[in-house]
């Protein structure tokens, strides 16, 4: 009876925490799935399964501090293997069986190559530490580097790629195909430095992927590895199919195991690309947006010895940077009178205080009121009606799709206003720009007298870390 380690991998997928359970094998007489039966029946595949199980155990024992991450990677690989080698139920015969064995064998060999090529965890995180340190040094030398094109900060990866001595290159797309067809794919493949052919099954997948979107194809620098991806829908979902080229044909393969979304949909806010770091081929995934959160991250997955190693992440936290007249979108504003610019400046001061600590800003504003003013403001809040239950002390929580707003009193020119502060929204999207509405009582009802838009972006770097 052949002893295999498939159950070990299955237990990883189920996240069983006990290490002794992970070491179990199983009786092939009890194999139930198509993959299990193939592993038991094919000597080469069974040997690869056992070798992979042993390699996973070795990796866990060598780096127990990153056990959870490694279990997650193993679980993700199982799903990717089964998606890549989708097998029908029942016994496979003839050509169908041969194709299934070839696909599974390639998947196991690629995973083994990636695990064996993977550096130790400290070395992996060192790559991201290097990137984080270079970005911090670049900003220390040129604090305005992210704002060359706009008040809104460019992402750390864009800034590093634009710097001549940062050692970062983001590869340009190898192709961008609108209304993708088999003919267009074939024409592009013929024009590559090493011309190749898309097999029918892969061509069909790529055409289906590109329906209603522009298909962009990236190539890993210096390698025959490609990612064909699309971004679609108002949510900006990213989907990609990875393939390699050998012997004149494209072959579907797995993407970088440490990144989210390979060969599956991922809600973006993340930018996927290939490139190099100090000449070494890597896959980048960057999360950088114009939402209220003042952070960015870059995940890096290095390519070594014919496979992707484990990923690491560089994380950046920023202080806010404000502007009176620069906003991400053309938001609706209104104000009448000679003191509008003075009001706008004071609105900026309100936003700065709210960004530091919303509830403290409200408490301080209330403390400045006289007893008469406090009573008048209480009437204003009553007229405003219920807002939300509980007031968060997180500035990013004001102005979401539920209409939350920070309410506080505002005095100007001897007049008392109720000021409502929150981030601008469009549907489910929440932007970093602040909306400041000033309201006054008119015959017992609140009337909006002015609305200002205050721009906010990621400002000075507060911290740069890596893991």
Short mmCIF file of C-alpha atoms in Angstrom, two decimals:
data_model
loop_
_atom_site.label_atom_id
_atom_site.label_comp_id
_atom_site.label_asym_id
_atom_site.label_seq_id
_atom_site.Cartn_x
_atom_site.Cartn_y
_atom_site.Cartn_z
CA UNK A 1 0.00 0.00 0.00
CA UNK A 2 1.41 3.35 -1.01
CA UNK A 3 1.69 5.78 1.91
CA UNK A 4 1.06 9.39 0.82
CA UNK A 5 0.86 12.75 2.56
CA UNK A 6 -2.28 14.18 0.97
CA UNK A 7 -4.10 14.04 4.31
CA UNK A 8 -1.32 16.15 5.72
CA UNK A 9 -2.02 18.83 3.16
CA UNK A 10 -5.74 18.47 3.73
CA UNK A 11 -5.26 18.99 7.45
CA UNK A 12 -3.31 22.13 6.64
CA UNK A 13 -6.24 23.38 4.64
CA UNK A 14 -8.51 22.77 7.62
CA UNK A 15 -5.99 24.57 9.88
CA UNK A 16 -5.70 21.74 12.39
CA UNK A 17 -3.33 23.19 15.02
CA UNK A 18 -1.93 19.94 16.41
CA UNK A 19 1.41 19.08 14.82
CA UNK A 20 1.03 15.35 15.45
CA UNK A 21 -2.18 15.38 13.43
CA UNK A 22 -0.33 16.99 10.55
CA UNK A 23 2.08 14.06 10.48
CA UNK A 24 -0.57 11.45 9.70
CA UNK A 25 -0.80 9.62 6.35
CA UNK A 26 -3.81 7.64 5.16
CA UNK A 27 -4.78 4.29 3.78
CA UNK A 28 -5.24 4.53 0.02
CA UNK A 29 -8.06 2.01 0.28
CA UNK A 30 -10.06 4.83 1.83
CA UNK A 31 -9.30 7.41 -0.87
CA UNK A 32 -12.51 9.20 -1.89
CA UNK A 33 -11.70 12.21 -4.11
CA UNK A 34 -10.44 12.11 -7.69
CA UNK A 35 -7.16 13.73 -6.62
CA UNK A 36 -6.64 11.23 -3.79
CA UNK A 37 -7.22 8.29 -6.14
CA UNK A 38 -4.78 9.71 -8.68
CA UNK A 39 -2.15 10.31 -6.00
CA UNK A 40 -2.52 6.73 -4.79
CA UNK A 41 -2.53 5.20 -8.26
CA UNK A 42 0.38 7.10 -9.83
CA UNK A 43 3.81 6.38 -8.37
CA UNK A 44 5.36 9.67 -9.56
CA UNK A 45 2.50 11.78 -8.22
CA UNK A 46 2.45 9.84 -4.96
CA UNK A 47 6.18 10.47 -4.52
CA UNK A 48 5.71 14.19 -5.17
CA UNK A 49 2.85 14.35 -2.68
CA UNK A 50 4.99 12.68 -0.03
CA UNK A 51 7.93 14.96 -0.82
CA UNK A 52 5.73 18.03 -0.56
CA UNK A 53 4.32 16.87 2.77
CA UNK A 54 7.84 16.38 4.11
CA UNK A 55 8.91 19.79 2.83
CA UNK A 56 5.94 21.47 4.55
CA UNK A 57 6.78 19.73 7.82
CA UNK A 58 10.42 20.79 7.51
CA UNK A 59 9.40 24.38 6.82
CA UNK A 60 7.08 24.47 9.85
CA UNK A 61 9.72 23.00 12.13
CA UNK A 62 12.41 25.38 10.87
CA UNK A 63 10.33 28.53 11.35
CA UNK A 64 7.69 27.99 14.07
CA UNK A 65 7.26 31.75 14.57
CA UNK A 66 5.62 31.99 11.12
CA UNK A 67 3.56 28.81 11.46
CA UNK A 68 0.20 30.53 10.89
CA UNK A 69 1.44 32.21 7.70
CA UNK A 70 2.84 28.98 6.35
CA UNK A 71 -0.38 27.10 7.08
CA UNK A 72 -2.28 29.85 5.28
CA UNK A 73 0.03 29.57 2.27
CA UNK A 74 -0.48 25.77 2.19
CA UNK A 75 -4.24 26.20 2.40
CA UNK A 76 -4.20 28.75 -0.42
CA UNK A 77 -2.05 26.45 -2.55
CA UNK A 78 -4.53 23.59 -2.16
CA UNK A 79 -7.35 25.77 -3.46
CA UNK A 80 -5.19 27.05 -6.29
CA UNK A 81 -4.11 23.52 -7.25
CA UNK A 82 -7.71 22.33 -7.37
CA UNK A 83 -8.79 25.39 -9.37
CA UNK A 84 -5.91 25.03 -11.82
CA UNK A 85 -6.40 21.28 -12.23
CA UNK A 86 -10.20 21.17 -12.08
CA UNK A 87 -11.05 17.45 -12.21
CA UNK A 88 -14.46 15.88 -12.77
CA UNK A 89 -15.79 13.36 -10.28
CA UNK A 90 -15.40 9.68 -11.05
CA UNK A 91 -12.69 7.61 -12.64
CA UNK A 92 -10.60 9.25 -15.35
CA UNK A 93 -9.40 7.29 -18.36
CA UNK A 94 -7.27 7.79 -21.42
CA UNK A 95 -6.43 11.34 -22.47
CA UNK A 96 -8.43 12.90 -19.60
CA UNK A 97 -6.40 10.93 -17.07
CA UNK A 98 -3.11 11.80 -18.74
CA UNK A 99 -3.96 15.52 -18.75
CA UNK A 100 -5.00 15.40 -15.10
CA UNK A 101 -1.76 13.70 -14.09
CA UNK A 102 0.31 16.17 -16.10
CA UNK A 103 -1.45 19.13 -14.55
CA UNK A 104 -1.13 17.83 -10.98
CA UNK A 105 2.51 16.86 -11.50
CA UNK A 106 3.35 20.34 -12.78
CA UNK A 107 1.52 21.92 -9.84
CA UNK A 108 3.38 19.82 -7.28
CA UNK A 109 6.75 20.41 -8.93
CA UNK A 110 6.19 24.18 -9.06
CA UNK A 111 5.15 24.25 -5.39
CA UNK A 112 8.16 22.19 -4.34
CA UNK A 113 10.48 24.47 -6.30
CA UNK A 114 8.98 27.53 -4.62
CA UNK A 115 9.28 26.03 -1.12
CA UNK A 116 12.85 24.88 -1.64
CA UNK A 117 13.82 28.24 -3.11
CA UNK A 118 12.17 30.17 -0.30
CA UNK A 119 14.63 32.02 1.92
CA UNK A 120 14.36 32.08 5.67
CA UNK A 121 11.78 34.45 7.10
CA UNK A 122 14.33 37.05 8.32
CA UNK A 123 15.82 37.24 4.82
CA UNK A 124 12.38 37.66 3.30
CA UNK A 125 11.36 40.48 5.61
CA UNK A 126 14.75 42.09 4.97
CA UNK A 127 13.69 42.77 1.39
CA UNK A 128 10.74 44.82 2.58
CA UNK A 129 12.81 46.41 5.33
CA UNK A 130 15.21 47.57 2.62
CA UNK A 131 12.33 49.05 0.62
CA UNK A 132 10.82 50.76 3.69
CA UNK A 133 14.19 52.26 4.66
CA UNK A 134 14.79 53.57 1.13
CA UNK A 135 11.40 55.25 1.03
CA UNK A 136 11.99 56.88 4.41
CA UNK A 137 15.44 58.07 3.30
CA UNK A 138 14.03 59.41 0.03
CA UNK A 139 11.38 61.46 1.85
CA UNK A 140 13.93 62.73 4.36
CA UNK A 141 15.95 64.05 1.42
CA UNK A 142 12.97 65.30 -0.61
CA UNK A 143 9.75 65.64 1.44
CA UNK A 144 7.87 66.91 -1.63
CA UNK A 145 8.67 63.84 -3.76
CA UNK A 146 5.11 62.39 -3.52
CA UNK A 147 3.51 65.71 -4.58
CA UNK A 148 5.25 66.43 -7.89
CA UNK A 149 2.07 65.85 -9.90
CA UNK A 150 -0.71 66.68 -7.47
CA UNK A 151 -1.61 67.72 -3.95
CA UNK A 152 -2.66 64.08 -3.50
CA UNK A 153 0.34 61.93 -2.66
CA UNK A 154 1.59 59.42 -5.19
CA UNK A 155 2.03 55.94 -3.78
CA UNK A 156 5.37 54.87 -2.24
CA UNK A 157 5.98 52.42 -5.10
CA UNK A 158 5.41 55.16 -7.70
CA UNK A 159 7.72 57.52 -5.83
CA UNK A 160 10.46 54.89 -5.51
CA UNK A 161 10.15 53.89 -9.18
CA UNK A 162 10.56 57.54 -10.22
CA UNK A 163 13.73 57.99 -8.13
CA UNK A 164 16.86 57.25 -10.20
CA UNK A 165 18.83 55.64 -7.36
CA UNK A 166 16.13 53.73 -5.43
CA UNK A 167 16.75 50.42 -7.23
CA UNK A 168 13.02 49.96 -7.97
CA UNK A 169 11.66 49.30 -11.47
CA UNK A 170 7.98 48.71 -12.22
CA UNK A 171 7.65 46.90 -15.53
CA UNK A 172 5.40 48.41 -18.18
CA UNK A 173 2.60 46.14 -19.44
CA UNK A 174 3.65 43.81 -22.23
CA UNK A 175 0.23 44.26 -23.85
CA UNK A 176 -3.10 46.00 -23.35
CA UNK A 177 -5.86 44.39 -25.43
CA UNK A 178 -9.36 45.87 -25.73
CA UNK A 179 -12.24 43.62 -26.83
CA UNK A 180 -9.95 40.62 -26.58
CA UNK A 181 -10.38 37.79 -29.09
CA UNK A 182 -8.44 34.64 -29.92
CA UNK A 183 -7.13 36.35 -33.04
CA UNK A 184 -5.82 39.33 -31.06
CA UNK A 185 -4.15 37.04 -28.52
CA UNK A 186 -2.53 35.01 -31.27
CA UNK A 187 -1.30 38.13 -33.07
CA UNK A 188 0.25 39.51 -29.89
CA UNK A 189 1.93 36.19 -29.01
CA UNK A 190 3.51 36.00 -32.47
CA UNK A 191 5.13 39.38 -31.90
CA UNK A 192 6.82 38.46 -28.63
CA UNK A 193 10.64 38.06 -28.57
CA UNK A 194 9.97 34.33 -28.25
CA UNK A 195 6.81 33.74 -30.31
CA UNK A 196 4.38 31.22 -28.85
CA UNK A 197 0.90 29.76 -29.20
CA UNK A 198 -2.03 29.78 -26.76
CA UNK A 199 -3.68 26.34 -26.45
CA UNK A 200 -7.44 26.43 -27.01
CA UNK A 201 -8.38 25.95 -23.35
CA UNK A 202 -6.14 28.78 -22.13
CA UNK A 203 -7.18 31.08 -24.98
CA UNK A 204 -10.84 30.51 -24.06
CA UNK A 205 -10.12 31.39 -20.41
CA UNK A 206 -8.34 34.60 -21.38
CA UNK A 207 -11.10 35.68 -23.78
CA UNK A 208 -13.71 34.99 -21.10
CA UNK A 209 -11.66 36.91 -18.55
CA UNK A 210 -11.43 39.93 -20.83
CA UNK A 211 -15.15 40.22 -21.66
CA UNK A 212 -16.28 43.79 -21.05
CA UNK A 213 -12.86 44.94 -19.90
CA UNK A 214 -9.38 45.74 -21.14
CA UNK A 215 -7.01 42.79 -20.76
CA UNK A 216 -3.54 43.88 -19.74
CA UNK A 217 -0.66 41.40 -19.84
CA UNK A 218 2.43 41.82 -17.65
CA UNK A 219 5.67 39.92 -18.01
CA UNK A 220 8.04 39.18 -15.14
CA UNK A 221 11.36 40.84 -16.14
CA UNK A 222 13.86 38.36 -17.54
CA UNK A 223 11.47 35.42 -17.23
CA UNK A 224 8.81 33.70 -19.34
CA UNK A 225 6.11 34.24 -16.72
CA UNK A 226 3.07 36.36 -17.56
CA UNK A 227 0.00 37.68 -15.76
CA UNK A 228 -3.11 38.48 -17.79
CA UNK A 229 -5.43 40.62 -15.70
CA UNK A 230 -8.48 42.87 -15.77
CA UNK A 231 -10.02 45.44 -13.44
CA UNK A 232 -13.77 45.59 -13.71
CA UNK A 233 -16.90 46.99 -12.09
CA UNK A 234 -17.55 49.94 -9.80
CA UNK A 235 -15.85 48.00 -7.01
CA UNK A 236 -12.68 47.73 -9.09
CA UNK A 237 -12.21 43.98 -8.82
CA UNK A 238 -8.89 42.60 -10.02
CA UNK A 239 -8.76 39.16 -11.67
CA UNK A 240 -5.74 37.51 -13.25
CA UNK A 241 -4.61 34.31 -14.94
CA UNK A 242 -0.90 33.46 -14.84
CA UNK A 243 0.93 31.46 -17.52
CA UNK A 244 4.44 30.46 -18.50
CA UNK A 245 5.87 29.95 -21.97
CA UNK A 246 8.03 26.98 -22.91
CA UNK A 247 8.64 25.02 -26.11
CA UNK A 248 6.55 27.54 -28.04
CA UNK A 249 3.37 27.09 -25.99
CA UNK A 250 1.72 28.92 -23.10
CA UNK A 251 0.91 26.88 -19.99
CA UNK A 252 -1.33 28.10 -17.18
CA UNK A 253 0.44 28.24 -13.83
CA UNK A 254 0.10 29.63 -10.34
CA UNK A 255 0.75 33.21 -9.37
CA UNK A 256 2.84 34.48 -6.49
CA UNK A 257 1.63 32.54 -3.46
CA UNK A 258 2.11 35.37 -1.00
CA UNK A 259 -0.17 37.85 -2.77
CA UNK A 260 -3.91 38.09 -2.48
CA UNK A 261 -6.03 37.54 -5.54
CA UNK A 262 -3.88 35.42 -7.82
CA UNK A 263 -6.07 33.84 -10.49
CA UNK A 264 -9.14 35.00 -8.60
CA UNK A 265 -11.08 38.21 -8.04
CA UNK A 266 -9.88 40.72 -5.50
CA UNK A 267 -11.44 44.03 -4.63
CA UNK A 268 -8.78 46.47 -5.61
CA UNK A 269 -7.38 49.40 -3.74
CA UNK A 270 -4.39 47.23 -4.58
CA UNK A 271 -2.11 47.74 -7.58
CA UNK A 272 -0.57 44.55 -9.02
CA UNK A 273 2.61 44.64 -11.09
CA UNK A 274 5.86 42.90 -11.89
CA UNK A 275 9.22 44.61 -11.62
CA UNK A 276 12.67 44.42 -10.09
CA UNK A 277 14.30 45.41 -6.82
CA UNK A 278 18.05 45.84 -7.18
CA UNK A 279 17.82 43.83 -10.40
CA UNK A 280 15.96 40.91 -8.79
CA UNK A 281 12.61 39.99 -10.38
CA UNK A 282 9.68 40.43 -8.01
CA UNK A 283 5.90 40.71 -7.93
CA UNK A 284 4.51 43.86 -6.30
CA UNK A 285 1.12 44.39 -4.74
CA UNK A 286 0.52 47.89 -3.41
CA UNK A 287 -2.43 49.17 -1.43
CA UNK A 288 -2.66 52.96 -1.64
CA UNK A 289 -5.89 54.88 -1.94
CA UNK A 290 -7.54 58.24 -1.31
CA UNK A 291 -9.75 56.97 1.50
CA UNK A 292 -9.54 58.47 5.01
CA UNK A 293 -7.04 55.89 6.24
CA UNK A 294 -3.56 57.37 6.22
CA UNK A 295 -1.58 54.24 5.44
CA UNK A 296 -0.08 52.35 2.51
CA UNK A 297 1.49 48.93 2.11
CA UNK A 298 3.62 47.14 -0.48
CA UNK A 299 3.81 43.34 -0.60
CA UNK A 300 6.85 41.91 -2.37
CA UNK A 301 7.21 38.33 -3.61
CA UNK A 302 10.68 37.52 -4.98
CA UNK A 303 11.29 35.15 -7.90
CA UNK A 304 14.11 32.73 -7.18
CA UNK A 305 15.28 29.48 -8.75
CA UNK A 306 12.32 29.19 -11.07
CA UNK A 307 9.59 29.93 -8.53
CA UNK A 308 8.13 32.57 -6.24
CA UNK A 309 9.34 32.63 -2.67
CA UNK A 310 7.33 33.81 0.34
CA UNK A 311 6.06 37.39 0.43
CA UNK A 312 6.80 40.16 2.86
CA UNK A 313 5.10 43.52 3.40
CA UNK A 314 6.38 47.07 3.88
CA UNK A 315 3.85 49.22 5.74
CA UNK A 316 3.73 53.02 5.94
CA UNK A 317 1.76 55.34 8.23
CA UNK A 318 1.35 59.03 7.40
CA UNK A 319 0.33 62.24 9.10
CA UNK A 320 -2.52 64.18 7.44
CA UNK A 321 -1.85 67.02 5.03
CA UNK A 322 -4.63 69.57 4.44
CA UNK A 323 -5.52 72.09 1.76
CA UNK A 324 -8.20 74.79 1.60
CA UNK A 325 -8.68 74.71 -2.17
CA UNK A 326 -7.38 71.32 -3.38
CA UNK A 327 -9.75 68.34 -3.37
CA UNK A 328 -9.72 64.93 -5.01
CA UNK A 329 -13.11 65.48 -6.68
CA UNK A 330 -15.12 68.58 -7.54
CA UNK A 331 -17.36 68.48 -4.50
CA UNK A 332 -20.48 70.64 -4.21
CA UNK A 333 -19.83 73.75 -2.10
CA UNK A 334 -21.70 76.97 -1.43
CA UNK A 335 -21.23 80.12 0.61
CA UNK A 336 -22.52 83.70 0.25
CA UNK A 337 -21.07 86.85 1.76
CA UNK A 338 -17.85 88.70 2.22
CA UNK A 339 -16.51 86.46 4.97
CA UNK A 340 -16.56 83.16 3.05
CA UNK A 341 -12.78 82.85 2.89
CA UNK A 342 -12.53 83.56 6.63
CA UNK A 343 -15.15 80.87 7.24
CA UNK A 344 -13.22 78.45 5.03
CA UNK A 345 -10.05 78.99 7.06
CA UNK A 346 -11.96 78.30 10.25
CA UNK A 347 -13.51 75.22 8.65
CA UNK A 348 -9.96 74.01 7.99
CA UNK A 349 -9.15 74.52 11.70
CA UNK A 350 -12.22 72.46 12.64
CA UNK A 351 -11.09 69.64 10.36
CA UNK A 352 -7.55 69.67 11.76
CA UNK A 353 -8.94 69.35 15.31
CA UNK A 354 -11.40 66.61 14.29
CA UNK A 355 -8.67 64.64 12.52
CA UNK A 356 -6.54 64.62 15.67
CA UNK A 357 -9.32 63.42 17.99
CA UNK A 358 -13.01 63.91 17.09
CA UNK A 359 -14.53 63.61 20.55
CA UNK A 360 -11.90 65.84 22.13
CA UNK A 361 -12.63 68.48 19.44
CA UNK A 362 -16.34 68.34 20.25
CA UNK A 363 -15.71 68.52 24.01
CA UNK A 364 -13.39 71.52 23.62
CA UNK A 365 -15.90 73.35 21.40
CA UNK A 366 -18.71 72.75 23.90
CA UNK A 367 -16.53 74.01 26.76
CA UNK A 368 -16.11 77.38 25.02
CA UNK A 369 -19.87 78.09 25.04
CA UNK A 370 -21.62 80.29 27.54
CA UNK A 371 -24.66 78.90 29.33
CA UNK A 372 -26.96 80.73 26.91
CA UNK A 373 -25.04 79.48 23.89
CA UNK A 374 -25.01 75.93 25.26
CA UNK A 375 -28.81 76.03 25.60
CA UNK A 376 -29.15 77.34 22.02
CA UNK A 377 -26.84 74.64 20.72
CA UNK A 378 -28.90 71.99 22.51
CA UNK A 379 -31.92 73.22 20.53
CA UNK A 380 -29.88 72.97 17.33
CA UNK A 381 -28.96 69.38 18.04
CA UNK A 382 -32.55 68.54 18.84
CA UNK A 383 -33.64 70.08 15.54
CA UNK A 384 -30.94 68.12 13.72
CA UNK A 385 -32.56 64.90 14.92
CA UNK A 386 -30.90 61.55 15.66
CA UNK A 387 -27.59 61.01 13.96
CA UNK A 388 -26.15 57.67 15.03
CA UNK A 389 -25.80 55.64 18.17
CA UNK A 390 -22.42 56.09 19.72
CA UNK A 391 -19.76 58.56 18.65
CA UNK A 392 -16.55 56.93 17.40
CA UNK A 393 -13.22 58.51 18.25
CA UNK A 394 -11.87 57.55 14.83
CA UNK A 395 -11.98 60.38 12.26
CA UNK A 396 -12.22 57.85 9.43
CA UNK A 397 -15.64 56.75 10.72
CA UNK A 398 -17.35 60.08 10.02
CA UNK A 399 -19.06 60.49 6.66
CA UNK A 400 -19.54 56.86 5.64
CA UNK A 401 -22.48 55.51 3.65
CA UNK A 402 -24.64 55.62 6.81
CA UNK A 403 -24.40 59.41 6.91
CA UNK A 404 -22.48 59.78 10.15
CA UNK A 405 -21.29 63.28 10.97
CA UNK A 406 -19.40 64.86 13.84
CA UNK A 407 -21.55 67.64 15.28
CA UNK A 408 -20.01 70.46 17.26
CA UNK A 409 -20.71 74.15 17.98
CA UNK A 410 -18.96 76.81 15.91
CA UNK A 411 -18.78 80.54 16.73
CA UNK A 412 -18.04 83.14 14.09
CA UNK A 413 -18.76 86.86 14.07
CA UNK A 414 -20.88 86.57 17.20
CA UNK A 415 -23.09 83.92 15.59
CA UNK A 416 -23.51 80.35 16.70
CA UNK A 417 -23.56 77.56 14.11
CA UNK A 418 -23.96 73.84 14.28
CA UNK A 419 -21.04 72.42 12.30
CA UNK A 420 -21.34 68.96 10.77
CA UNK A 421 -18.06 67.35 9.73
CA UNK A 422 -17.56 64.15 7.78
CA UNK A 423 -15.71 62.71 4.81
CA UNK A 424 -17.30 63.04 1.38
CA UNK A 425 -18.84 59.86 0.01
CA UNK A 426 -20.02 58.57 -3.36
CA UNK A 427 -22.17 55.50 -2.78
CA UNK A 428 -20.06 53.05 -0.80
CA UNK A 429 -16.82 54.95 -1.44
CA UNK A 430 -15.48 57.17 1.35
CA UNK A 431 -12.90 59.79 0.36
CA UNK A 432 -10.28 61.51 2.47
CA UNK A 433 -11.64 65.01 1.72
CA UNK A 434 -13.69 66.56 4.54
CA UNK A 435 -17.11 68.15 4.18
CA UNK A 436 -17.89 70.97 6.62
CA UNK A 437 -21.52 72.17 6.71
CA UNK A 438 -22.52 75.20 8.83
CA UNK A 439 -26.15 75.36 9.94
CA UNK A 440 -28.29 77.85 11.87
CA UNK A 441 -31.78 77.78 13.36
CA UNK A 442 -34.49 79.39 11.26
CA UNK A 443 -38.01 79.27 12.72
CA UNK A 444 -37.12 76.23 14.78
CA UNK A 445 -35.56 74.34 11.88
CA UNK A 446 -31.93 74.03 10.86
CA UNK A 447 -30.93 75.69 7.60
CA UNK A 448 -27.63 74.99 5.88
CA UNK A 449 -25.86 78.31 5.30
CA UNK A 450 -22.47 77.18 3.96
CA UNK A 451 -20.68 74.04 2.82
CA UNK A 452 -16.90 73.81 2.41
CA UNK A 453 -14.66 71.07 1.00
CA UNK A 454 -11.29 70.67 2.71
CA UNK A 455 -8.70 68.49 1.01
CA UNK A 456 -6.77 65.86 2.96
CA UNK A 457 -4.06 63.52 1.74
CA UNK A 458 -1.24 61.41 3.14
CA UNK A 459 1.37 63.84 4.45
CA UNK A 460 4.61 63.42 6.39
CA UNK A 461 5.79 59.85 6.96
CA UNK A 462 5.17 58.82 10.56
CA UNK A 463 6.49 55.27 10.42
CA UNK A 464 7.85 52.66 8.04
CA UNK A 465 7.89 49.00 9.07
CA UNK A 466 8.34 45.58 7.50
CA UNK A 467 7.24 42.04 8.25
#
